[in-house]
C-alpha positions as a printed Julia matrix, in Angstrom:
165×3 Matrix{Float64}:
  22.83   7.0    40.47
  23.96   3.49   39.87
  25.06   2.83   36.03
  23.76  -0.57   34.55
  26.32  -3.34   34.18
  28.23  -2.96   31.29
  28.18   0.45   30.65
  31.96   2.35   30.18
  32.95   6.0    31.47
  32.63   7.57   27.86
  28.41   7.07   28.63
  28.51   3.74   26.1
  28.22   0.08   26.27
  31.27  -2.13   26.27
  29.3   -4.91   23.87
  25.97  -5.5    22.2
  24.76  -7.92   24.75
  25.19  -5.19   27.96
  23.32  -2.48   25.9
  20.46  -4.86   24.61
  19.98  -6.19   28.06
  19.36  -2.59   29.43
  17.06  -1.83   26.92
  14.71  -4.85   27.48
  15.15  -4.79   31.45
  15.15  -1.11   32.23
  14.52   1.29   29.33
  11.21  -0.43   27.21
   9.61  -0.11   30.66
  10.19   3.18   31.28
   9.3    4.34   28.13
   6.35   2.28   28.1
   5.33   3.79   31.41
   5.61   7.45   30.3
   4.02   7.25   26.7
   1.54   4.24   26.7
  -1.64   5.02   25.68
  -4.63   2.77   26.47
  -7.07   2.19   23.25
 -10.5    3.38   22.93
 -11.64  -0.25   21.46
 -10.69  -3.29   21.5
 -11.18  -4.19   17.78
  -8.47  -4.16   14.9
  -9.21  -1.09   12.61
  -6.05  -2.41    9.74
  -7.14  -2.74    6.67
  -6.1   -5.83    4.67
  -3.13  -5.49    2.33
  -5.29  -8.35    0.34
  -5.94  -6.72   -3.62
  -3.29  -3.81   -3.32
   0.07  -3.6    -5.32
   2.06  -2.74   -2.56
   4.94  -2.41   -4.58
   3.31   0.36   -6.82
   2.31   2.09   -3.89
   5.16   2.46   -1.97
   7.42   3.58   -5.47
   9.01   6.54   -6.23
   6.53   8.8    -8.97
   7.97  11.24  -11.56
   6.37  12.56  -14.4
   8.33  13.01  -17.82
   8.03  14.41  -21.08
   7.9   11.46  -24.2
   9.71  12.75  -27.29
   7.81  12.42  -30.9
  10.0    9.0   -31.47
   8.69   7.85  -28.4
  12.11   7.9   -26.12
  12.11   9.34  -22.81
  14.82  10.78  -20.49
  15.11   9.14  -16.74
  18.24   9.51  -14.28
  20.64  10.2   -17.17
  19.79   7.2   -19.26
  17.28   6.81  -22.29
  14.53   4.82  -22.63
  12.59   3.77  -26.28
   8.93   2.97  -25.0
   6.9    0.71  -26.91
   3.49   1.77  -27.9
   0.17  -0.34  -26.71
  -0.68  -0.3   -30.82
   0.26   0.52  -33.9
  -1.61   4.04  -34.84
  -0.59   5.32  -30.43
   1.16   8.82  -31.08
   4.8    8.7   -29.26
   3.78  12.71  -27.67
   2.72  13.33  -24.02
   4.0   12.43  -20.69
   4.13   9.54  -18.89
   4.26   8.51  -14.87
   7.51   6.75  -14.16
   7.68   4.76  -11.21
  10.69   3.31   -9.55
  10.27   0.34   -7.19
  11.96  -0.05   -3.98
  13.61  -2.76   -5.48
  14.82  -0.46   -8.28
  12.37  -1.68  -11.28
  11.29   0.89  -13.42
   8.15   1.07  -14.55
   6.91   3.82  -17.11
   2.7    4.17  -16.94
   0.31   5.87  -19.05
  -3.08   5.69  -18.61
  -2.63   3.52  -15.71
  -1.28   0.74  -18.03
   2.31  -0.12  -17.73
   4.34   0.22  -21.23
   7.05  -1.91  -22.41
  10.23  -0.26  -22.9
  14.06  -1.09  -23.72
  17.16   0.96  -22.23
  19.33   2.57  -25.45
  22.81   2.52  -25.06
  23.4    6.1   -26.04
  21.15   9.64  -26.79
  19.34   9.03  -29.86
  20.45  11.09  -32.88
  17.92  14.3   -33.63
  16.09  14.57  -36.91
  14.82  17.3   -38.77
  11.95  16.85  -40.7
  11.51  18.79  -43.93
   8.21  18.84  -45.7
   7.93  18.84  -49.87
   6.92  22.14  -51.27
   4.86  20.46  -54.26
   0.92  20.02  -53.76
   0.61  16.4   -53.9
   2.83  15.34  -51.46
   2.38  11.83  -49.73
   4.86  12.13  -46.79
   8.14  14.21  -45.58
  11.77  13.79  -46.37
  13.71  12.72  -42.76
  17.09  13.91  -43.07
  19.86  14.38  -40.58
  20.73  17.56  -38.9
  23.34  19.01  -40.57
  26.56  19.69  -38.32
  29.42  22.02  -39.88
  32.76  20.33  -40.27
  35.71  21.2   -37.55
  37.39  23.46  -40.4
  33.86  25.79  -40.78
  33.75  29.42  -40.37
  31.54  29.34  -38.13
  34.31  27.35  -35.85
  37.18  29.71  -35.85
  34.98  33.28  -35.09
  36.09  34.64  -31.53
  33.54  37.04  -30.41
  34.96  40.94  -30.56
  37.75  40.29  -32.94
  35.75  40.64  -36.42
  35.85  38.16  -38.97
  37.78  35.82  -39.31
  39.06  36.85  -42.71
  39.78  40.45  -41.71
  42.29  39.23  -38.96
């Protein structure tokens, strides 16, 4: 069996221009003789791409959770989402999409939302409700965190208190 020109004893090519003239002269032909298949009609059943996002289509889809301030988590970072109006409750899920091109976009509804990236996790708060009968609203205060020198800090599990030791 004759090798075609160009080709080196380790079964390679010894440039681009010896292996891409094989494959146009010899191989495409062969190939084309052992897998073509004739059509059953003549006409062109494509659709037109005309009217389609093909961007949205071809994107990455995952669903995630929206916290009650409206900020969702996606690949490690945060996101604040902007509601469509004023009285739109910040709870639910929402469809985020990532381009191909590596645009996010976060959908609900089928309607894109604004959003803004946050630097950092937002901050949790606890929400405490007035015990008297004509309240108007709840107190927001911060979680409380003990300080480093707490109790609570220096117990080691199976040693007893940390005053008895």
């Amino acid at each position: 069996m004759s090798h075609p020109k160009g080709w080196t004893n380790g079964g390679t090519f010894s440039d681009e221009e010896a292996g891409n003239e094989f494959l146009h002269s010899r191989y495409c032909d062969q190939i084309n003789q052992k897998f073509a298949v004739a059509p059953r009609a003549r006409a062109d059943y494509h659709r037109s791409a005309a009217g389609y996002h093909l961007a949205s289509i071809f994107c990455i889809e995952e669903e995630r959770s929206v916290t009650t301030d409206g900020t969702v988590r996606f690949a490690n970072q945060y996101y604040q989402l902007q509601p469509l109006h004023k009285t739109a409750v910040g709870k639910g899920t929402v469809l985020v999409g990532r381009y191909l091109n590596g645009e996010l976009h976060f959908g609900y509804r089928d309607r894109d939302l604004p959003y803004t990236l946050l630097p950092e996790r937002p901050k949790p708060k606890t929400v405490i409700k007035k015990k008297n009968k004509n309240r108007r609203g709840a107190q927001v205060i911060e979680q409380y965190v003990p300080p480093a020198n707490h109790v609570w800090r220096s117990f080691q599990f199976g040693k007893g208190p940390p005053w008895a030791r």
